[in-house]
Amino acid sequence: MRILILEDEPIIAFDLEDIVSSNLDAECLLASNLDEGLEHIDSGIDFALLDVSLGDNGETSLPIAAKLIQRRIPFCFVSASLGSLPASYRHVPQVSKPFRPNEVTRVLPLAA
């Protein structure tokens, strides 16, 4: 299993990687921007944890979310910017930052 973690803050990305690795036998693919995330999707993933806002340049993960929906790949938003999500993404599982490890653990069965 391959899980994309799209997060622009390295410490948070590593925390998410630790949570995933502790709960699943999965390869974590880390990306900090849209281009890296798209490359990982094209190489094949099974699940994704996406931050909504990526850096100070206004980049978001919404193009990746759209591609994941199109390819029927499950994912979860893990973000402090959940309020900025368009209504069309409100059905997607969400974990608000700051998060507790068990909140992330609860969404991991979606990856199986």
Tab-separated table of N, CA and C in Angstrom:
chain	number	residue	atom	x	y	z
A	1	MET	N	0.836	-1.171	0.000
A	1	MET	CA	0.000	0.000	0.000
A	1	MET	C	0.887	1.242	0.000
A	2	ARG	N	0.487	2.242	-0.800
A	2	ARG	CA	1.225	3.501	-0.904
A	2	ARG	C	0.301	4.644	-0.507
A	3	ILE	N	0.777	5.437	0.447
A	3	ILE	CA	-0.025	6.542	0.960
A	3	ILE	C	0.711	7.859	0.730
A	4	LEU	N	0.033	8.782	0.062
A	4	LEU	CA	0.562	10.117	-0.164
A	4	LEU	C	0.249	10.982	1.054
A	5	ILE	N	1.270	11.665	1.549
A	5	ILE	CA	1.091	12.677	2.593
A	5	ILE	C	1.507	14.002	1.978
A	6	LEU	N	0.522	14.837	1.701
A	6	LEU	CA	0.768	16.153	1.096
A	6	LEU	C	0.670	17.200	2.201
A	7	GLU	N	1.812	17.679	2.642
A	7	GLU	CA	1.904	18.588	3.783
A	7	GLU	C	3.136	19.462	3.607
A	8	ASP	N	2.955	20.787	3.706
A	8	ASP	CA	4.071	21.704	3.493
A	8	ASP	C	4.916	21.943	4.742
A	9	GLU	N	4.453	21.525	5.904
A	9	GLU	CA	5.218	21.664	7.145
A	9	GLU	C	5.922	20.335	7.439
A	10	PRO	N	7.251	20.286	7.340
A	10	PRO	CA	7.967	19.012	7.507
A	10	PRO	C	7.672	18.289	8.823
A	11	ILE	N	7.594	19.003	9.927
A	11	ILE	CA	7.354	18.347	11.218
A	11	ILE	C	5.999	17.652	11.221
A	12	ILE	N	4.999	18.295	10.662
A	12	ILE	CA	3.664	17.686	10.605
A	12	ILE	C	3.676	16.495	9.652
A	13	ALA	N	4.374	16.634	8.534
A	13	ALA	CA	4.475	15.517	7.583
A	13	ALA	C	5.114	14.301	8.245
A	14	PHE	N	6.168	14.527	9.018
A	14	PHE	CA	6.837	13.411	9.698
A	14	PHE	C	5.947	12.812	10.784
A	15	ASP	N	5.176	13.658	11.484
A	15	ASP	CA	4.222	13.144	12.473
A	15	ASP	C	3.190	12.244	11.801
A	16	LEU	N	2.656	12.697	10.671
A	16	LEU	CA	1.671	11.888	9.946
A	16	LEU	C	2.292	10.585	9.463
A	17	GLU	N	3.521	10.656	8.975
A	17	GLU	CA	4.216	9.455	8.520
A	17	GLU	C	4.370	8.463	9.674
A	18	ASP	N	4.735	8.956	10.857
A	18	ASP	CA	4.874	8.082	12.032
A	18	ASP	C	3.550	7.424	12.403
A	19	ILE	N	2.470	8.195	12.359
A	19	ILE	CA	1.150	7.649	12.692
A	19	ILE	C	0.765	6.561	11.699
A	20	VAL	N	0.954	6.839	10.422
A	20	VAL	CA	0.615	5.854	9.389
A	20	VAL	C	1.466	4.601	9.562
A	21	SER	N	2.767	4.780	9.708
A	21	SER	CA	3.682	3.641	9.817
A	21	SER	C	3.411	2.791	11.054
A	22	SER	N	2.924	3.409	12.110
A	22	SER	CA	2.606	2.674	13.331
A	22	SER	C	1.327	1.858	13.215
A	23	ASN	N	0.504	2.190	12.230
A	23	ASN	CA	-0.810	1.556	12.126
A	23	ASN	C	-1.030	0.732	10.865
A	24	LEU	N	-0.224	0.964	9.843
A	24	LEU	CA	-0.397	0.261	8.577
A	24	LEU	C	0.950	-0.193	8.032
A	25	ASP	N	0.919	-1.277	7.294
A	25	ASP	CA	2.099	-1.690	6.551
A	25	ASP	C	2.022	-0.974	5.211
A	26	ALA	N	2.554	0.255	5.178
A	26	ALA	CA	2.398	1.096	3.999
A	26	ALA	C	3.658	1.896	3.740
A	27	GLU	N	3.870	2.193	2.482
A	27	GLU	CA	4.936	3.106	2.075
A	27	GLU	C	4.352	4.510	2.049
A	28	CYS	N	4.981	5.424	2.777
A	28	CYS	CA	4.518	6.810	2.792
A	28	CYS	C	5.311	7.617	1.776
A	29	LEU	N	4.602	8.339	0.933
A	29	LEU	CA	5.207	9.207	-0.070
A	29	LEU	C	4.943	10.646	0.353
A	30	LEU	N	5.992	11.372	0.717
A	30	LEU	CA	5.832	12.737	1.209
A	30	LEU	C	5.957	13.729	0.063
A	31	ALA	N	5.081	14.712	0.085
A	31	ALA	CA	5.114	15.804	-0.890
A	31	ALA	C	4.781	17.094	-0.158
A	32	SER	N	5.430	18.178	-0.564
A	32	SER	CA	5.179	19.458	0.096
A	32	SER	C	4.526	20.490	-0.820
A	33	ASN	N	4.324	20.118	-2.085
A	33	ASN	CA	3.686	21.063	-3.004
A	33	ASN	C	2.870	20.292	-4.051
A	34	LEU	N	2.150	21.027	-4.836
A	34	LEU	CA	1.241	20.457	-5.821
A	34	LEU	C	1.964	19.575	-6.839
A	35	ASP	N	3.073	20.050	-7.383
A	35	ASP	CA	3.799	19.287	-8.401
A	35	ASP	C	4.283	17.940	-7.869
A	36	GLU	N	4.865	17.938	-6.669
A	36	GLU	CA	5.331	16.679	-6.078
A	36	GLU	C	4.154	15.732	-5.838
A	37	GLY	N	3.044	16.281	-5.346
A	37	GLY	CA	1.862	15.462	-5.099
A	37	GLY	C	1.332	14.824	-6.370
A	38	LEU	N	1.285	15.592	-7.446
A	38	LEU	CA	0.804	15.060	-8.724
A	38	LEU	C	1.719	13.967	-9.260
A	39	GLU	N	3.035	14.134	-9.072
A	39	GLU	CA	3.985	13.097	-9.500
A	39	GLU	C	3.717	11.784	-8.773
A	40	HIS	N	3.472	11.863	-7.466
A	40	HIS	CA	3.207	10.650	-6.692
A	40	HIS	C	1.901	9.982	-7.122
A	41	ILE	N	0.901	10.785	-7.419
A	41	ILE	CA	-0.375	10.210	-7.880
A	41	ILE	C	-0.140	9.463	-9.190
A	42	ASP	N	0.635	10.067	-10.070
A	42	ASP	CA	0.895	9.428	-11.359
A	42	ASP	C	1.713	8.145	-11.211
A	43	SER	N	2.498	8.042	-10.136
A	43	SER	CA	3.270	6.815	-9.915
A	43	SER	C	2.444	5.738	-9.228
A	44	GLY	N	1.254	6.112	-8.749
A	44	GLY	CA	0.340	5.152	-8.144
A	44	GLY	C	0.291	5.233	-6.640
A	45	ILE	N	-0.880	5.580	-6.098
A	45	ILE	CA	-1.097	5.594	-4.657
A	45	ILE	C	-2.432	4.924	-4.363
A	46	ASP	N	-2.612	4.561	-3.088
A	46	ASP	CA	-3.839	3.905	-2.653
A	46	ASP	C	-4.694	4.772	-1.742
A	47	PHE	N	-4.090	5.787	-1.137
A	47	PHE	CA	-4.778	6.653	-0.179
A	47	PHE	C	-3.956	7.919	-0.040
A	48	ALA	N	-4.593	9.005	0.424
A	48	ALA	CA	-3.863	10.260	0.614
A	48	ALA	C	-4.373	11.017	1.825
A	49	LEU	N	-3.446	11.687	2.487
A	49	LEU	CA	-3.742	12.650	3.538
A	49	LEU	C	-3.309	14.001	2.988
A	50	LEU	N	-4.255	14.930	2.850
A	50	LEU	CA	-3.976	16.200	2.176
A	50	LEU	C	-4.181	17.402	3.082
A	51	ASP	N	-3.177	18.256	3.167
A	51	ASP	CA	-3.362	19.579	3.746
A	51	ASP	C	-4.069	20.405	2.677
A	52	VAL	N	-4.949	21.304	3.071
A	52	VAL	CA	-5.660	22.117	2.081
A	52	VAL	C	-4.750	23.217	1.550
A	53	SER	N	-4.148	24.004	2.461
A	53	SER	CA	-3.285	25.127	2.063
A	53	SER	C	-1.832	24.682	2.054
A	54	LEU	N	-1.157	24.975	0.956
A	54	LEU	CA	0.232	24.549	0.787
A	54	LEU	C	1.147	25.755	0.653
A	55	GLY	N	1.660	26.255	1.747
A	55	GLY	CA	2.602	27.366	1.718
A	55	GLY	C	1.930	28.714	1.633
A	56	ASP	N	2.764	29.734	1.497
A	56	ASP	CA	2.297	31.121	1.509
A	56	ASP	C	1.959	31.656	0.124
A	57	ASN	N	2.111	30.818	-0.909
A	57	ASN	CA	1.882	31.301	-2.271
A	57	ASN	C	0.439	31.113	-2.743
A	58	GLY	N	-0.435	30.670	-1.858
A	58	GLY	CA	-1.839	30.486	-2.219
A	58	GLY	C	-2.157	29.151	-2.853
A	59	GLU	N	-1.163	28.282	-2.994
A	59	GLU	CA	-1.375	26.960	-3.589
A	59	GLU	C	-2.232	26.103	-2.647
A	60	THR	N	-3.137	25.324	-3.239
A	60	THR	CA	-3.968	24.416	-2.449
A	60	THR	C	-3.878	23.002	-3.017
A	61	SER	N	-4.392	22.062	-2.258
A	61	SER	CA	-4.403	20.670	-2.698
A	61	SER	C	-5.662	20.317	-3.482
A	62	LEU	N	-6.513	21.272	-3.774
A	62	LEU	CA	-7.780	20.967	-4.450
A	62	LEU	C	-7.607	20.317	-5.824
A	63	PRO	N	-6.606	20.695	-6.643
A	63	PRO	CA	-6.419	19.964	-7.903
A	63	PRO	C	-6.089	18.487	-7.675
A	64	ILE	N	-5.356	18.200	-6.616
A	64	ILE	CA	-5.039	16.808	-6.298
A	64	ILE	C	-6.297	16.098	-5.816
A	65	ALA	N	-7.083	16.761	-4.976
A	65	ALA	CA	-8.336	16.164	-4.506
A	65	ALA	C	-9.243	15.818	-5.685
A	66	ALA	N	-9.327	16.716	-6.662
A	66	ALA	CA	-10.162	16.461	-7.839
A	66	ALA	C	-9.665	15.240	-8.608
A	67	LYS	N	-8.353	15.131	-8.747
A	67	LYS	CA	-7.775	13.989	-9.462
A	67	LYS	C	-8.031	12.690	-8.701
A	68	LEU	N	-7.939	12.736	-7.367
A	68	LEU	CA	-8.195	11.548	-6.559
A	68	LEU	C	-9.647	11.095	-6.689
A	69	ILE	N	-10.553	12.039	-6.685
A	69	ILE	CA	-11.975	11.697	-6.862
A	69	ILE	C	-12.186	11.077	-8.237
A	70	GLN	N	-11.589	11.672	-9.243
A	70	GLN	CA	-11.704	11.166	-10.606
A	70	GLN	C	-11.190	9.734	-10.714
A	71	ARG	N	-10.111	9.439	-10.003
A	71	ARG	CA	-9.512	8.099	-10.054
A	71	ARG	C	-10.080	7.158	-8.981
A	72	ARG	N	-11.019	7.653	-8.207
A	72	ARG	CA	-11.657	6.868	-7.131
A	72	ARG	C	-10.653	6.372	-6.095
A	73	ILE	N	-9.718	7.239	-5.739
A	73	ILE	CA	-8.726	6.941	-4.701
A	73	ILE	C	-9.183	7.654	-3.432
A	74	PRO	N	-9.384	6.913	-2.339
A	74	PRO	CA	-9.847	7.552	-1.105
A	74	PRO	C	-8.788	8.479	-0.505
A	75	PHE	N	-9.267	9.514	0.182
A	75	PHE	CA	-8.358	10.458	0.818
A	75	PHE	C	-9.069	11.170	1.950
A	76	CYS	N	-8.271	11.883	2.739
A	76	CYS	CA	-8.767	12.656	3.867
A	76	CYS	C	-8.038	13.991	3.888
A	77	PHE	N	-8.763	15.059	4.185
A	77	PHE	CA	-8.108	16.343	4.404
A	77	PHE	C	-7.648	16.398	5.857
A	78	VAL	N	-6.388	16.783	6.064
A	78	VAL	CA	-5.843	17.017	7.408
A	78	VAL	C	-5.312	18.440	7.369
A	79	SER	N	-6.083	19.374	7.937
A	79	SER	CA	-5.766	20.766	7.681
A	79	SER	C	-6.356	21.694	8.735
A	80	ALA	N	-5.732	22.860	8.863
A	80	ALA	CA	-6.284	23.934	9.684
A	80	ALA	C	-7.187	24.827	8.835
A	81	SER	N	-7.275	24.550	7.542
A	81	SER	CA	-8.037	25.383	6.602
A	81	SER	C	-9.301	24.691	6.105
A	82	LEU	N	-9.875	23.828	6.918
A	82	LEU	CA	-11.057	23.084	6.469
A	82	LEU	C	-12.230	24.002	6.154
A	83	GLY	N	-12.316	25.134	6.824
A	83	GLY	CA	-13.402	26.076	6.574
A	83	GLY	C	-13.378	26.672	5.185
A	84	SER	N	-12.232	26.619	4.519
A	84	SER	CA	-12.123	27.188	3.177
A	84	SER	C	-12.460	26.183	2.075
A	85	LEU	N	-12.799	24.952	2.462
A	85	LEU	CA	-13.134	23.945	1.446
A	85	LEU	C	-14.433	24.297	0.726
A	86	PRO	N	-14.449	24.157	-0.597
A	86	PRO	CA	-15.710	24.331	-1.324
A	86	PRO	C	-16.723	23.272	-0.878
A	87	ALA	N	-17.987	23.589	-1.000
A	87	ALA	CA	-19.055	22.680	-0.574
A	87	ALA	C	-18.938	21.311	-1.236
A	88	SER	N	-18.412	21.256	-2.444
A	88	SER	CA	-18.305	19.977	-3.158
A	88	SER	C	-17.330	19.003	-2.495
A	89	TYR	N	-16.524	19.480	-1.548
A	89	TYR	CA	-15.574	18.610	-0.851
A	89	TYR	C	-15.970	18.337	0.599
A	90	ARG	N	-17.122	18.810	1.024
A	90	ARG	CA	-17.535	18.636	2.418
A	90	ARG	C	-17.814	17.185	2.777
A	91	HIS	N	-18.052	16.324	1.782
A	91	HIS	CA	-18.317	14.907	2.035
A	91	HIS	C	-17.032	14.106	2.316
A	92	VAL	N	-15.891	14.695	2.016
A	92	VAL	CA	-14.606	14.017	2.200
A	92	VAL	C	-14.261	14.011	3.690
A	93	PRO	N	-13.762	12.885	4.216
A	93	PRO	CA	-13.360	12.855	5.622
A	93	PRO	C	-12.351	13.964	5.921
A	94	GLN	N	-12.446	14.492	7.150
A	94	GLN	CA	-11.611	15.629	7.525
A	94	GLN	C	-11.091	15.467	8.946
A	95	VAL	N	-9.837	15.877	9.138
A	95	VAL	CA	-9.225	15.947	10.459
A	95	VAL	C	-8.667	17.361	10.590
A	96	SER	N	-9.078	18.038	11.647
A	96	SER	CA	-8.660	19.422	11.851
A	96	SER	C	-7.319	19.492	12.587
A	97	LYS	N	-6.461	20.400	12.147
A	97	LYS	CA	-5.202	20.665	12.842
A	97	LYS	C	-5.462	21.738	13.892
A	98	PRO	N	-4.808	21.666	15.022
A	98	PRO	CA	-3.911	20.593	15.444
A	98	PRO	C	-4.715	19.322	15.722
A	99	PHE	N	-4.120	18.200	15.401
A	99	PHE	CA	-4.815	16.920	15.543
A	99	PHE	C	-4.174	16.076	16.633
A	100	ARG	N	-4.940	15.119	17.092
A	100	ARG	CA	-4.421	14.090	17.991
A	100	ARG	C	-4.158	12.860	17.129
A	101	PRO	N	-3.140	12.065	17.456
A	101	PRO	CA	-2.851	10.883	16.644
A	101	PRO	C	-4.059	9.974	16.427
A	102	ASN	N	-4.903	9.812	17.449
A	102	ASN	CA	-6.062	8.924	17.285
A	102	ASN	C	-7.069	9.455	16.268
A	103	GLU	N	-7.096	10.757	16.038
A	103	GLU	CA	-7.996	11.309	15.024
A	103	GLU	C	-7.552	10.885	13.630
A	104	VAL	N	-6.250	10.845	13.412
A	104	VAL	CA	-5.712	10.393	12.127
A	104	VAL	C	-5.883	8.881	12.012
A	105	THR	N	-5.617	8.176	13.094
A	105	THR	CA	-5.747	6.720	13.095
A	105	THR	C	-7.159	6.291	12.692
A	106	ARG	N	-8.158	7.061	13.114
A	106	ARG	CA	-9.554	6.714	12.787
A	106	ARG	C	-9.857	6.731	11.298
A	107	VAL	N	-9.144	7.547	10.521
A	107	VAL	CA	-9.419	7.616	9.081
A	107	VAL	C	-8.598	6.607	8.278
A	108	LEU	N	-7.605	6.003	8.893
A	108	LEU	CA	-6.736	5.077	8.154
A	108	LEU	C	-7.460	3.832	7.640
A	109	PRO	N	-8.501	3.319	8.293
A	109	PRO	CA	-9.220	2.188	7.687
A	109	PRO	C	-9.758	2.494	6.292
A	110	LEU	N	-9.936	3.759	5.965
A	110	LEU	CA	-10.376	4.130	4.620
A	110	LEU	C	-9.337	3.719	3.574
A	111	ALA	N	-8.082	3.574	4.025
A	111	ALA	CA	-7.001	3.215	3.121
A	111	ALA	C	-7.013	1.734	2.782
A	112	ALA	N	-7.621	0.938	3.646
A	112	ALA	CA	-7.587	-0.520	3.462
A	112	ALA	C	-8.572	-1.003	2.415
